[in-house]
Amino acid sequence: MHPHIEDYALIGDLQTAALVGRDGSIDWLCLPRFDSGACFAALLGHKDNGHWRLSPRSPEARAERSYRGDSLILDTVWETPTGSVRVIDFMPQRDRQPDVVRIVEGLSGSVEMRGVLRLRFDYGRVVPWVRATEGCRVAVAGPDSVWLRTPERSTTYGKDFSTRSDFTVTAGERTAFVLTWHPSHEPRPVRIDPFEALQDTLDDWQTWSARCRYTGPYREAVIRSLITLKALTYLPTGGIVAAPTTSLPEELGGVRNWDYRYCWLRDASLTLNSLLSAGYLEEAGAWRDWLLRAVAGAPDDLQIMYGLSGERRLPEAELPWLSGYADSVPVRIGNAAVEQRQLDVYGEVLDSFHIARTAGLPSEPHAWSIQRALADYLESTWRDPDEGLWEIRGPRRHFVHSKVMAWVAADRAARTLEANPKLGGDAGRWRAMREEVFREVCEQGYDAERGTFTQFYGSAELDAATLLIPRVGFLPGNDPRVVSTVDTVRRELTHGGLVRRYSTEGGSVDGLPGDEGTFLACSFWLVDALRMSGRRHEAREMFERLLDLRNDLGLLSEEYDPAAGRQLGNFPQAFSHIGLVGTAFGLQDGAGAD
């Protein structure tokens, strides 16, 4: 059986990331990038699809884990009948090649340890050729090569297509394993000192975390979420992946399994707000610059997502040799939603650049030209139907959220030009568009009888995205239509007090069978909407309940199943942690009555 999704910890080096289970097994790792093929894919199959376990041999061993301070260094303390040890897992920020370091420290007594390494390249499919050389085990298959450096006093041997290491650690002793990937055609990689790397990595993270300027009551949760967002950043380009995983299911045993190792424009403005609020101007600037490069091109060719470096082609494929997490198939890589038409992304992009400009981030000379072209294009296309924010794989519709974001695009373009007339453009046209969109949404997207904004024109369905209406400024939080929408969503679109994105009953909207869990980002949106509508006490209560859903390390996935009491979907999820940070800052700001 697979561990629960929340049983995993995250380590990473700002270019890729690994998931480490409570049992000491690394079950997911893509090298050298987030979107590369996995060399450990047990997460989506079984142990023969690749993993690396390092733990005491005693079946009675029990573990407790935590991150070391405000860092991404994982400490797991194992208690056994004969003694205790600490296993320290981390990935140092790389100079060239990626390294995974596992240090074992004896704390008391004497503990027999075992390491089991099964490397399987290409998502668990390719068994490499392994040889011993220069004190290392070297695994090679095609373009991939991995070097494993083991402690001198360990007994290392091959068995059942795995590399095993047996050794004993006593109190006060310290030993290390280092796994290094590099292209197979290159000379052996440079060796790092694992103990120096530990201190350097700790210093790097602690220095970075200390820059956070959040001082409210939820500092621990905010810092951990910001560290997670930093860990999901691809440092060379500034892009932020939605999650480091693919195909963790939205329903156990279901088909709603998607690849999230890419950068979504839907996250853009919320991410910028979180980074800027916390004082991380450099990271916000890098994300803004990634966005600027990614969207450059013809306005009608704007995509909803891009690769880590702004790649446009992300073809979707299925991996039939993987049995899926909890038998949830198919396992997918790539994402066909990249071909969808989602008009809301124009609003996300223009809102992001407006936020960046307002915050004082230095702008590129050509940035306004791109924004102006996007706004002009949207002026002639906002009336068209689309697939909407949630990447509906059903028919195109006039989604209310898409129209609201068209309003945002026109509003931000007009306001930017009003504040900076020398930029050039026709603010009057954009103001006229803003007014037309506003009237249409209020007339066709609001059900006066039920007192709620709906999912799309003429629909009775609800959509959690309408909770963003006050946040983007379309209407104030105390507008009766907003208040009644919030009440209707709470009454009809929640499960166990948490918010669903929309109804999946019958697959009539999204064209897919099965169900999904409650969506954590949407639940944070409800907290925001409650606060902005003046119900601050209710907002705080719900926020604290959401904090309780984090795992023992402070991590959140995409969704949550209130009935089973477990996390669902890709993990950890940037959108969920962005929501947490933004909501914490909103509660700190003091807006809204108690």
Coordinates of C-alpha atoms in Angstrom, one line a residue:
M1 CA 0.0 0.0 0.0
H2 CA 1.1 3.5 -0.7
P3 CA 1.8 5.9 2.2
H4 CA -0.7 8.7 2.5
I5 CA 0.3 11.7 0.5
E6 CA 0.7 13.7 3.6
D7 CA 3.3 11.2 4.9
Y8 CA 5.8 12.7 2.5
A9 CA 8.4 15.4 3.2
L10 CA 9.9 17.7 0.5
I11 CA 13.6 18.4 -0.1
G12 CA 15.0 20.3 -3.1
D13 CA 17.7 22.4 -4.6
L14 CA 15.7 25.1 -6.4
Q15 CA 15.9 23.1 -9.7
T16 CA 14.2 19.8 -8.7
A17 CA 12.7 18.2 -5.6
A18 CA 12.3 14.8 -3.9
L19 CA 9.6 13.3 -1.7
V20 CA 10.8 11.4 1.4
G21 CA 8.5 9.1 3.2
R22 CA 8.1 8.5 6.9
D23 CA 9.8 5.2 6.4
G24 CA 13.0 6.8 5.1
S25 CA 12.3 6.1 1.5
I26 CA 12.8 8.7 -1.3
D27 CA 9.9 7.6 -3.6
W28 CA 10.0 10.5 -6.1
L29 CA 12.8 12.4 -7.7
C30 CA 13.2 13.8 -11.2
L31 CA 16.7 14.6 -12.4
P32 CA 18.1 17.0 -13.3
R33 CA 14.9 19.3 -13.5
F34 CA 11.4 19.2 -12.1
D35 CA 10.1 18.1 -15.5
S36 CA 12.8 15.5 -16.2
G37 CA 12.1 11.8 -16.1
A38 CA 11.9 10.4 -12.6
C39 CA 14.7 8.0 -11.4
F40 CA 12.6 7.2 -8.3
A41 CA 9.0 6.6 -9.3
A42 CA 7.7 4.3 -6.5
L43 CA 5.3 7.1 -5.6
L44 CA 3.3 6.2 -8.8
G45 CA 3.9 2.5 -8.9
H46 CA 5.9 0.2 -6.6
K47 CA 9.4 -0.2 -5.2
D48 CA 10.7 -1.8 -8.4
N49 CA 9.9 1.5 -10.1
G50 CA 12.7 3.2 -8.1
H51 CA 13.3 4.4 -4.6
W52 CA 16.1 4.9 -2.0
R53 CA 15.4 3.8 1.5
L54 CA 17.8 4.5 4.4
S55 CA 16.6 3.4 7.8
P56 CA 17.4 1.1 10.8
R57 CA 17.2 -2.6 10.2
S58 CA 15.1 -3.2 13.3
P59 CA 11.4 -3.7 12.6
E60 CA 10.7 -2.0 15.9
A61 CA 12.2 1.3 14.8
R62 CA 10.0 4.4 15.3
A63 CA 10.6 7.8 13.7
E64 CA 9.9 11.4 14.4
R65 CA 10.7 14.1 11.8
S66 CA 10.9 17.8 11.5
Y67 CA 12.6 20.5 9.4
R68 CA 15.7 22.0 10.9
G69 CA 14.7 25.6 11.8
D70 CA 13.5 27.6 8.9
S71 CA 15.1 25.5 6.2
L72 CA 14.4 22.6 3.8
I73 CA 16.7 20.2 5.7
L74 CA 14.8 17.2 7.0
D75 CA 15.7 15.6 10.3
T76 CA 14.3 12.2 11.0
V77 CA 15.1 10.7 14.5
W78 CA 14.8 7.0 14.7
E79 CA 14.4 5.2 18.1
T80 CA 15.3 1.5 18.2
P81 CA 15.6 -1.0 21.1
T82 CA 19.5 -0.7 20.8
G83 CA 19.8 3.0 20.3
S84 CA 18.8 6.1 18.3
V85 CA 20.1 7.8 15.2
R86 CA 19.3 10.9 13.2
V87 CA 19.0 10.8 9.4
I88 CA 19.5 14.2 7.7
D89 CA 18.2 14.6 4.2
F90 CA 18.8 17.6 2.0
M91 CA 19.8 18.8 -1.5
P92 CA 22.4 21.6 -1.5
Q93 CA 21.9 24.4 -4.0
R94 CA 23.9 23.3 -6.9
D95 CA 26.9 24.8 -8.6
R96 CA 26.5 22.4 -11.5
Q97 CA 25.1 18.9 -10.9
P98 CA 22.3 17.9 -8.5
D99 CA 23.3 16.1 -5.3
V100 CA 21.1 14.3 -2.7
V101 CA 22.9 14.0 0.7
R102 CA 21.8 11.6 3.5
I103 CA 23.8 11.9 6.7
V104 CA 23.4 9.4 9.5
E105 CA 24.3 10.6 13.1
G106 CA 24.5 8.2 16.1
L107 CA 22.7 9.7 19.0
S108 CA 22.7 6.9 21.6
G109 CA 23.7 3.2 21.8
S110 CA 24.3 1.4 18.6
V111 CA 22.0 1.0 15.6
E112 CA 22.3 -1.3 12.6
M113 CA 21.3 0.5 9.4
R114 CA 20.5 -0.5 5.9
G115 CA 20.4 1.5 2.6
V116 CA 18.5 0.1 -0.4
L117 CA 18.9 2.0 -3.7
R118 CA 16.9 1.1 -6.8
L119 CA 17.5 3.4 -9.6
R120 CA 15.0 3.3 -12.5
F121 CA 15.4 5.9 -15.1
D122 CA 12.6 7.2 -17.4
Y123 CA 9.9 7.1 -14.8
G124 CA 10.7 3.7 -13.4
R125 CA 11.0 1.9 -16.7
V126 CA 14.8 1.6 -17.4
V127 CA 17.1 -0.5 -15.2
P128 CA 20.6 0.9 -15.4
W129 CA 23.9 -0.9 -15.7
V130 CA 25.7 -0.5 -12.4
R131 CA 29.4 -0.9 -11.8
A132 CA 31.9 -0.1 -8.9
T133 CA 34.6 2.4 -9.5
E134 CA 36.8 4.8 -7.5
G135 CA 34.9 4.0 -4.3
C136 CA 31.5 4.7 -5.8
R137 CA 28.6 2.8 -7.4
V138 CA 27.9 4.2 -10.9
A139 CA 24.6 3.6 -12.6
V140 CA 24.3 4.4 -16.4
A141 CA 21.5 4.1 -18.9
G142 CA 21.3 6.2 -22.0
P143 CA 21.8 9.9 -21.2
D144 CA 21.6 9.4 -17.4
S145 CA 24.3 8.6 -15.0
V146 CA 24.2 8.5 -11.2
W147 CA 27.1 8.2 -8.8
L148 CA 26.5 6.9 -5.3
R149 CA 29.3 7.6 -2.8
T150 CA 29.0 5.3 0.3
P151 CA 30.8 5.4 3.6
E152 CA 34.0 3.5 3.7
R153 CA 33.0 1.3 6.6
S154 CA 29.7 0.2 5.0
T155 CA 29.3 -3.1 3.3
T156 CA 27.9 -2.3 -0.1
Y157 CA 26.7 -5.0 -2.5
G158 CA 24.2 -5.7 -5.3
K159 CA 21.1 -7.8 -4.7
D160 CA 17.8 -8.1 -6.7
F161 CA 18.7 -5.3 -9.0
S162 CA 19.4 -3.0 -6.2
T163 CA 22.4 -1.6 -4.4
R164 CA 22.5 -2.3 -0.6
S165 CA 24.6 -0.9 2.1
D166 CA 24.8 -2.3 5.6
F167 CA 26.6 -0.5 8.5
T168 CA 26.4 0.2 12.2
V169 CA 26.4 3.7 13.8
T170 CA 27.2 4.3 17.4
A171 CA 26.7 7.4 19.6
G172 CA 28.8 10.3 18.3
E173 CA 29.5 8.8 14.9
R174 CA 28.6 10.5 11.7
T175 CA 28.6 9.1 8.2
A176 CA 27.2 10.2 4.8
F177 CA 25.8 9.0 1.5
V178 CA 25.9 11.3 -1.6
L179 CA 24.0 10.6 -4.8
T180 CA 25.0 12.7 -7.8
W181 CA 23.4 12.9 -11.2
H182 CA 25.2 14.0 -14.3
P183 CA 25.1 13.4 -18.1
S184 CA 26.5 10.0 -18.9
H185 CA 28.8 11.3 -21.6
E186 CA 30.7 13.6 -19.2
P187 CA 33.6 12.9 -16.9
R188 CA 32.8 11.9 -13.3
P189 CA 31.1 14.8 -11.3
V190 CA 32.9 16.9 -8.8
R191 CA 32.7 15.6 -5.3
I192 CA 31.1 17.7 -2.6
D193 CA 31.9 17.6 1.1
P194 CA 28.5 16.5 2.6
F195 CA 29.2 18.1 6.0
E196 CA 30.3 21.4 4.6
A197 CA 27.3 21.3 2.3
L198 CA 25.0 20.7 5.3
Q199 CA 26.2 23.9 7.0
D200 CA 26.1 25.9 3.8
T201 CA 22.6 24.8 3.0
L202 CA 21.4 25.6 6.5
D203 CA 22.9 29.0 6.3
D204 CA 21.4 29.7 2.9
W205 CA 17.9 28.8 4.0
Q206 CA 18.1 30.6 7.4
T207 CA 19.4 33.8 5.7
W208 CA 16.6 33.6 3.1
S209 CA 13.9 33.0 5.7
A210 CA 15.0 35.8 7.9
R211 CA 14.1 38.3 5.2
C212 CA 10.4 37.6 5.6
R213 CA 8.6 40.6 7.0
Y214 CA 5.4 38.9 8.2
T215 CA 5.1 39.5 11.9
G216 CA 1.6 38.3 12.6
P217 CA 0.3 35.4 14.7
Y218 CA 0.8 32.8 11.9
R219 CA 4.5 33.3 11.3
E220 CA 5.4 29.7 11.4
A221 CA 2.8 28.7 8.8
V222 CA 3.7 31.6 6.6
I223 CA 7.4 31.0 6.7
R224 CA 7.0 27.3 5.9
S225 CA 4.7 28.1 3.0
L226 CA 7.2 30.7 1.6
I227 CA 10.0 28.1 1.9
T228 CA 7.8 25.7 0.0
L229 CA 7.2 28.3 -2.7
K230 CA 10.9 29.0 -2.9
A231 CA 11.6 25.2 -3.2
L232 CA 9.2 25.1 -6.2
T233 CA 11.1 27.8 -8.0
Y234 CA 13.3 26.9 -10.9
L235 CA 16.2 29.2 -10.0
P236 CA 17.8 29.5 -13.5
T237 CA 14.6 31.2 -14.9
G238 CA 12.5 32.3 -12.0
G239 CA 9.5 30.1 -13.0
I240 CA 7.5 28.5 -10.2
V241 CA 6.0 25.0 -10.8
A242 CA 2.5 24.3 -9.6
A243 CA 3.8 21.1 -7.8
P244 CA 6.9 18.9 -8.1
T245 CA 4.7 15.8 -8.9
T246 CA 2.5 14.4 -11.6
S247 CA -0.6 12.2 -11.4
L248 CA -1.3 12.2 -7.6
P249 CA -5.0 11.7 -7.8
E250 CA -7.8 14.1 -7.0
E251 CA -9.9 10.9 -6.3
L252 CA -8.3 7.7 -5.1
G253 CA -8.7 5.1 -7.9
G254 CA -9.9 7.8 -10.3
V255 CA -8.8 9.3 -13.6
R256 CA -8.3 12.9 -12.6
N257 CA -4.5 12.6 -12.5
W258 CA -2.6 15.5 -14.1
D259 CA 1.0 16.6 -14.5
Y260 CA 1.6 19.8 -12.5
R261 CA 5.4 20.2 -13.0
Y262 CA 4.8 23.4 -15.1
C263 CA 4.2 27.1 -14.6
W264 CA 0.6 28.3 -14.7
L265 CA -0.4 31.9 -15.5
R266 CA -3.4 31.5 -13.2
D267 CA -1.0 31.6 -10.3
A268 CA 0.8 34.7 -11.4
S269 CA -0.9 37.6 -9.6
L270 CA -1.5 35.7 -6.4
T271 CA 2.1 34.6 -6.3
L272 CA 3.4 38.1 -6.9
N273 CA 1.2 39.4 -4.2
S274 CA 2.5 36.8 -1.7
L275 CA 6.1 37.4 -2.5
L276 CA 5.9 41.2 -2.5
S277 CA 3.9 41.2 0.8
A278 CA 6.5 39.1 2.4
G279 CA 9.4 41.3 1.2
Y280 CA 10.9 39.0 -1.4
L281 CA 11.4 41.5 -4.1
E282 CA 14.1 39.6 -5.9
E283 CA 12.0 36.4 -6.2
A284 CA 9.0 38.5 -7.3
G285 CA 11.1 40.3 -9.9
A286 CA 12.4 36.9 -11.2
W287 CA 8.8 35.6 -11.5
R288 CA 7.7 38.8 -13.2
D289 CA 10.6 38.5 -15.7
W290 CA 9.8 34.8 -16.4
L291 CA 6.2 35.9 -17.1
L292 CA 7.4 38.6 -19.4
R293 CA 9.5 36.2 -21.4
A294 CA 6.9 33.5 -21.5
V295 CA 4.0 35.6 -22.8
A296 CA 6.1 37.4 -25.4
G297 CA 4.6 36.7 -28.9
A298 CA 1.3 37.1 -30.7
P299 CA -1.5 38.0 -28.2
D300 CA -3.7 35.3 -29.7
D301 CA -1.1 32.7 -28.9
L302 CA -1.1 33.2 -25.1
Q303 CA -1.1 29.9 -23.3
I304 CA -2.4 29.0 -19.8
M305 CA 0.9 27.4 -18.8
Y306 CA 4.5 27.1 -19.9
G307 CA 7.5 25.0 -19.2
L308 CA 10.2 25.9 -16.6
S309 CA 12.0 28.1 -19.2
G310 CA 8.9 29.2 -21.0
E311 CA 8.6 26.1 -23.3
R312 CA 5.3 26.1 -25.1
R313 CA 5.0 22.4 -26.2
L314 CA 4.0 20.2 -23.3
P315 CA 2.5 17.1 -25.1
E316 CA 0.5 14.8 -22.9
A317 CA 1.3 11.1 -22.8
E318 CA 0.4 8.1 -20.5
L319 CA 2.8 5.8 -18.8
P320 CA 1.1 2.4 -18.8
W321 CA 4.0 0.6 -16.9
L322 CA 3.1 2.6 -13.8
S323 CA 0.2 1.3 -11.7
G324 CA -0.6 4.7 -10.3
Y325 CA -0.8 6.0 -6.8
A326 CA -3.4 3.9 -5.0
D327 CA -4.2 2.3 -8.4
S328 CA -5.2 5.7 -9.8
V329 CA -4.6 5.5 -13.6
P330 CA -3.6 6.7 -16.1
V331 CA -0.3 8.2 -15.0
R332 CA 0.3 11.2 -17.2
I333 CA 3.2 13.3 -18.2
G334 CA 2.8 16.6 -20.1
N335 CA -0.5 18.4 -20.0
A336 CA -3.0 18.7 -22.9
A337 CA -4.7 21.6 -21.2
V338 CA -1.9 23.7 -22.6
E339 CA -3.9 23.8 -25.8
Q340 CA -7.0 25.2 -24.1
R341 CA -8.5 28.7 -24.5
Q342 CA -8.8 30.4 -21.2
L343 CA -9.5 34.1 -21.4
D344 CA -8.9 34.7 -17.7
V345 CA -5.2 34.5 -18.2
Y346 CA -5.2 37.9 -19.9
G347 CA -6.5 39.3 -16.7
E348 CA -3.9 37.4 -14.6
V349 CA -1.1 38.7 -16.7
L350 CA -2.2 42.4 -16.8
D351 CA -2.9 42.3 -13.1
S352 CA 0.5 40.8 -12.4
F353 CA 2.3 43.6 -14.3
H354 CA 0.1 46.2 -12.6
I355 CA 1.0 44.7 -9.1
A356 CA 4.7 44.7 -10.1
R357 CA 4.6 48.3 -11.3
T358 CA 2.7 49.5 -8.2
A359 CA 5.2 47.8 -5.9
G360 CA 8.1 49.6 -7.6
L361 CA 9.7 46.7 -9.4
P362 CA 11.9 48.1 -12.3
S363 CA 10.0 47.5 -15.5
E364 CA 11.5 46.4 -18.8
P365 CA 11.2 49.0 -21.7
H366 CA 9.1 46.6 -23.8
A367 CA 6.8 45.4 -21.0
W368 CA 4.1 47.9 -21.7
S369 CA 4.0 47.1 -25.4
I370 CA 3.2 43.5 -24.5
Q371 CA 0.6 44.5 -22.0
R372 CA -1.0 46.9 -24.5
A373 CA -1.1 44.3 -27.2
L374 CA -2.8 41.8 -24.8
A375 CA -5.4 44.3 -23.7
D376 CA -6.2 45.4 -27.3
Y377 CA -6.6 41.7 -28.3
L378 CA -8.9 40.9 -25.4
E379 CA -11.1 43.9 -26.3
S380 CA -12.2 42.0 -29.4
T381 CA -12.3 38.5 -27.9
W382 CA -13.7 38.7 -24.4
R383 CA -17.2 38.0 -25.5
D384 CA -16.1 34.5 -26.7
P385 CA -16.7 31.3 -24.7
D386 CA -13.7 29.5 -23.3
E387 CA -12.7 26.5 -21.1
G388 CA -12.4 28.6 -18.0
L389 CA -10.0 28.7 -15.0
W390 CA -10.5 25.0 -14.1
E391 CA -9.4 23.7 -17.5
I392 CA -12.8 22.1 -18.2
R393 CA -12.5 19.2 -20.7
G394 CA -16.0 19.8 -21.7
P395 CA -17.7 22.3 -24.1
R396 CA -16.6 25.9 -24.0
R397 CA -18.9 28.2 -22.1
H398 CA -19.2 31.8 -21.0
F399 CA -17.6 31.4 -17.6
V400 CA -18.3 34.2 -15.1
H401 CA -14.8 34.1 -13.7
S402 CA -13.3 34.5 -17.2
K403 CA -15.5 37.6 -17.8
V404 CA -14.5 39.0 -14.4
M405 CA -10.9 38.6 -15.3
A406 CA -11.5 40.4 -18.6
W407 CA -12.8 43.2 -16.5
V408 CA -9.6 43.0 -14.5
A409 CA -7.5 43.2 -17.7
A410 CA -9.4 46.4 -18.9
D411 CA -9.3 47.9 -15.4
R412 CA -5.6 47.4 -14.9
A413 CA -4.7 48.6 -18.4
A414 CA -6.8 51.8 -17.9
R415 CA -5.4 52.5 -14.4
T416 CA -1.8 51.9 -15.5
L417 CA -2.2 54.4 -18.4
E418 CA -4.0 56.9 -16.2
A419 CA -1.1 56.9 -13.8
N420 CA 1.5 56.9 -16.6
P421 CA 0.0 58.8 -19.6
K422 CA 3.4 58.9 -21.4
L423 CA 3.2 55.1 -21.9
G424 CA 0.7 55.5 -24.7
G425 CA -2.6 53.9 -25.4
D426 CA -6.3 54.6 -25.3
A427 CA -7.5 54.5 -21.7
G428 CA -11.0 55.6 -22.8
R429 CA -11.5 52.4 -24.9
W430 CA -10.4 50.2 -22.0
R431 CA -12.7 52.1 -19.6
A432 CA -15.5 51.5 -22.0
M433 CA -14.7 47.8 -22.2
R434 CA -14.5 47.7 -18.4
E435 CA -18.0 49.1 -18.1
E436 CA -19.5 46.8 -20.7
V437 CA -18.0 43.7 -19.1
F438 CA -19.3 44.8 -15.7
R439 CA -22.8 45.3 -17.0
E440 CA -22.9 42.0 -18.8
V441 CA -21.6 40.0 -15.9
C442 CA -24.0 41.5 -13.4
E443 CA -26.9 40.9 -15.9
Q444 CA -26.1 37.4 -17.2
G445 CA -23.8 36.0 -14.5
Y446 CA -25.9 36.8 -11.5
D447 CA -28.9 34.7 -10.5
A448 CA -31.1 37.3 -8.6
E449 CA -33.6 34.7 -7.5
R450 CA -30.9 32.5 -5.7
G451 CA -28.8 35.5 -4.9
T452 CA -25.5 34.3 -6.3
F453 CA -23.1 34.6 -9.1
T454 CA -23.1 31.4 -11.1
Q455 CA -20.5 29.3 -12.9
F456 CA -21.4 30.4 -16.4
Y457 CA -24.1 32.4 -18.1
G458 CA -27.5 30.8 -17.9
S459 CA -26.3 28.2 -15.4
A460 CA -27.6 27.1 -12.0
E461 CA -24.2 25.7 -11.1
L462 CA -21.9 27.4 -8.6
D463 CA -18.1 28.1 -8.9
A464 CA -15.7 28.8 -6.1
A465 CA -13.9 31.2 -8.4
T466 CA -16.7 33.7 -7.9
L467 CA -15.3 34.1 -4.3
L468 CA -12.5 36.1 -6.0
I469 CA -14.9 38.9 -7.1
P470 CA -14.1 41.2 -4.1
R471 CA -10.4 40.3 -4.1
V472 CA -9.9 41.5 -7.7
G473 CA -12.0 44.6 -7.1
F474 CA -14.9 43.8 -9.3
L475 CA -17.3 44.5 -6.4
P476 CA -16.6 45.4 -2.8
G477 CA -16.8 42.7 -0.2
N478 CA -19.8 44.1 1.5
D479 CA -21.9 44.4 -1.7
P480 CA -25.1 42.4 -1.1
R481 CA -24.5 40.3 -4.2
V482 CA -21.0 39.3 -2.9
V483 CA -22.4 38.6 0.6
S484 CA -25.2 36.4 -0.8
T485 CA -22.8 34.6 -3.2
V486 CA -20.5 33.8 -0.2
D487 CA -23.4 32.5 1.7
T488 CA -24.7 30.4 -1.2
V489 CA -21.2 28.9 -1.8
R490 CA -20.9 28.0 1.9
R491 CA -24.3 26.4 1.9
E492 CA -24.2 24.5 -1.4
L493 CA -20.6 24.0 -2.5
T494 CA -18.9 22.9 0.7
H495 CA -18.1 19.4 2.0
G496 CA -17.2 19.1 5.7
G497 CA -16.9 22.9 5.8
L498 CA -14.3 23.0 3.0
V499 CA -14.9 24.4 -0.5
R500 CA -15.3 22.4 -3.7
R501 CA -14.3 24.1 -7.0
Y502 CA -17.6 23.2 -8.6
S503 CA -20.1 20.3 -8.8
T504 CA -18.7 17.3 -10.6
E505 CA -22.0 15.4 -10.5
G506 CA -22.5 13.5 -13.7
G507 CA -19.5 15.1 -15.4
S508 CA -21.8 17.6 -17.0
V509 CA -19.5 20.6 -16.7
D510 CA -16.0 19.2 -16.9
G511 CA -16.6 16.2 -19.1
L512 CA -14.8 13.8 -16.8
P513 CA -16.1 10.8 -14.8
G514 CA -15.6 10.5 -11.0
D515 CA -15.3 13.1 -8.3
E516 CA -12.6 15.1 -6.6
G517 CA -11.8 16.4 -3.1
T518 CA -12.3 19.9 -1.7
F519 CA -9.9 22.4 -3.1
L520 CA -7.7 24.0 -0.5
A521 CA -7.0 27.2 -2.4
C522 CA -10.7 27.8 -2.8
S523 CA -11.1 27.3 0.9
F524 CA -8.6 30.1 1.5
W525 CA -10.6 32.2 -0.9
L526 CA -13.7 31.7 1.2
V527 CA -11.7 32.9 4.3
D528 CA -10.7 36.0 2.3
A529 CA -14.3 36.7 1.2
L530 CA -15.6 36.3 4.7
R531 CA -13.1 38.8 6.0
M532 CA -13.8 41.3 3.2
S533 CA -17.5 41.0 3.8
G534 CA -17.0 42.0 7.5
R535 CA -17.1 38.5 9.1
R536 CA -13.5 38.5 10.4
H537 CA -14.1 36.2 13.4
E538 CA -15.6 33.5 11.1
A539 CA -12.7 34.0 8.7
R540 CA -10.1 33.5 11.4
E541 CA -11.8 30.4 12.7
M542 CA -11.9 28.8 9.2
F543 CA -8.3 29.8 8.5
E544 CA -7.1 28.1 11.7
R545 CA -9.0 25.0 10.7
L546 CA -7.3 25.0 7.4
L547 CA -3.9 25.3 9.1
D548 CA -4.8 22.1 11.0
L549 CA -5.0 20.2 7.7
R550 CA -1.3 20.7 7.0
N551 CA 0.8 17.6 7.6
D552 CA 3.3 17.5 10.5
L553 CA 5.8 19.4 8.4
G554 CA 3.4 22.2 7.4
L555 CA 2.8 21.0 3.8
L556 CA -0.4 21.0 1.8
S557 CA -1.4 19.2 -1.3
E558 CA -4.0 20.5 -3.8
E559 CA -7.1 19.0 -2.3
Y560 CA -8.5 17.4 0.9
D561 CA -11.0 14.6 1.5
P562 CA -12.9 15.5 4.7
A563 CA -14.5 12.1 4.9
A564 CA -11.3 10.1 4.8
G565 CA -9.3 12.9 6.6
R566 CA -6.4 12.8 4.1
Q567 CA -4.8 15.0 1.4
L568 CA -5.3 14.5 -2.3
G569 CA -3.8 15.7 -5.5
N570 CA -0.3 16.8 -6.4
F571 CA 2.0 17.6 -3.5
P572 CA 3.0 20.0 -2.2
Q573 CA 0.8 22.4 -4.1
A574 CA 2.0 26.0 -4.8
F575 CA -1.6 27.3 -5.2
S576 CA -2.5 26.1 -1.7
H577 CA 0.5 27.7 -0.1
I578 CA 0.0 30.9 -2.0
G579 CA -3.5 31.0 -0.6
L580 CA -2.3 30.4 2.9
V581 CA 0.3 33.3 2.7
G582 CA -2.2 35.7 1.1
T583 CA -4.9 35.0 3.6
A584 CA -2.5 35.3 6.6
F585 CA -1.5 38.8 5.3
G586 CA -5.1 39.7 4.8
L587 CA -6.0 38.8 8.4
Q588 CA -3.0 40.7 9.6
D589 CA -3.9 43.9 7.7
G590 CA -6.9 44.4 9.9
A591 CA -9.4 44.9 7.1
G592 CA -13.0 43.8 7.9
A593 CA -14.9 43.9 11.2
D594 CA -15.0 41.2 13.9

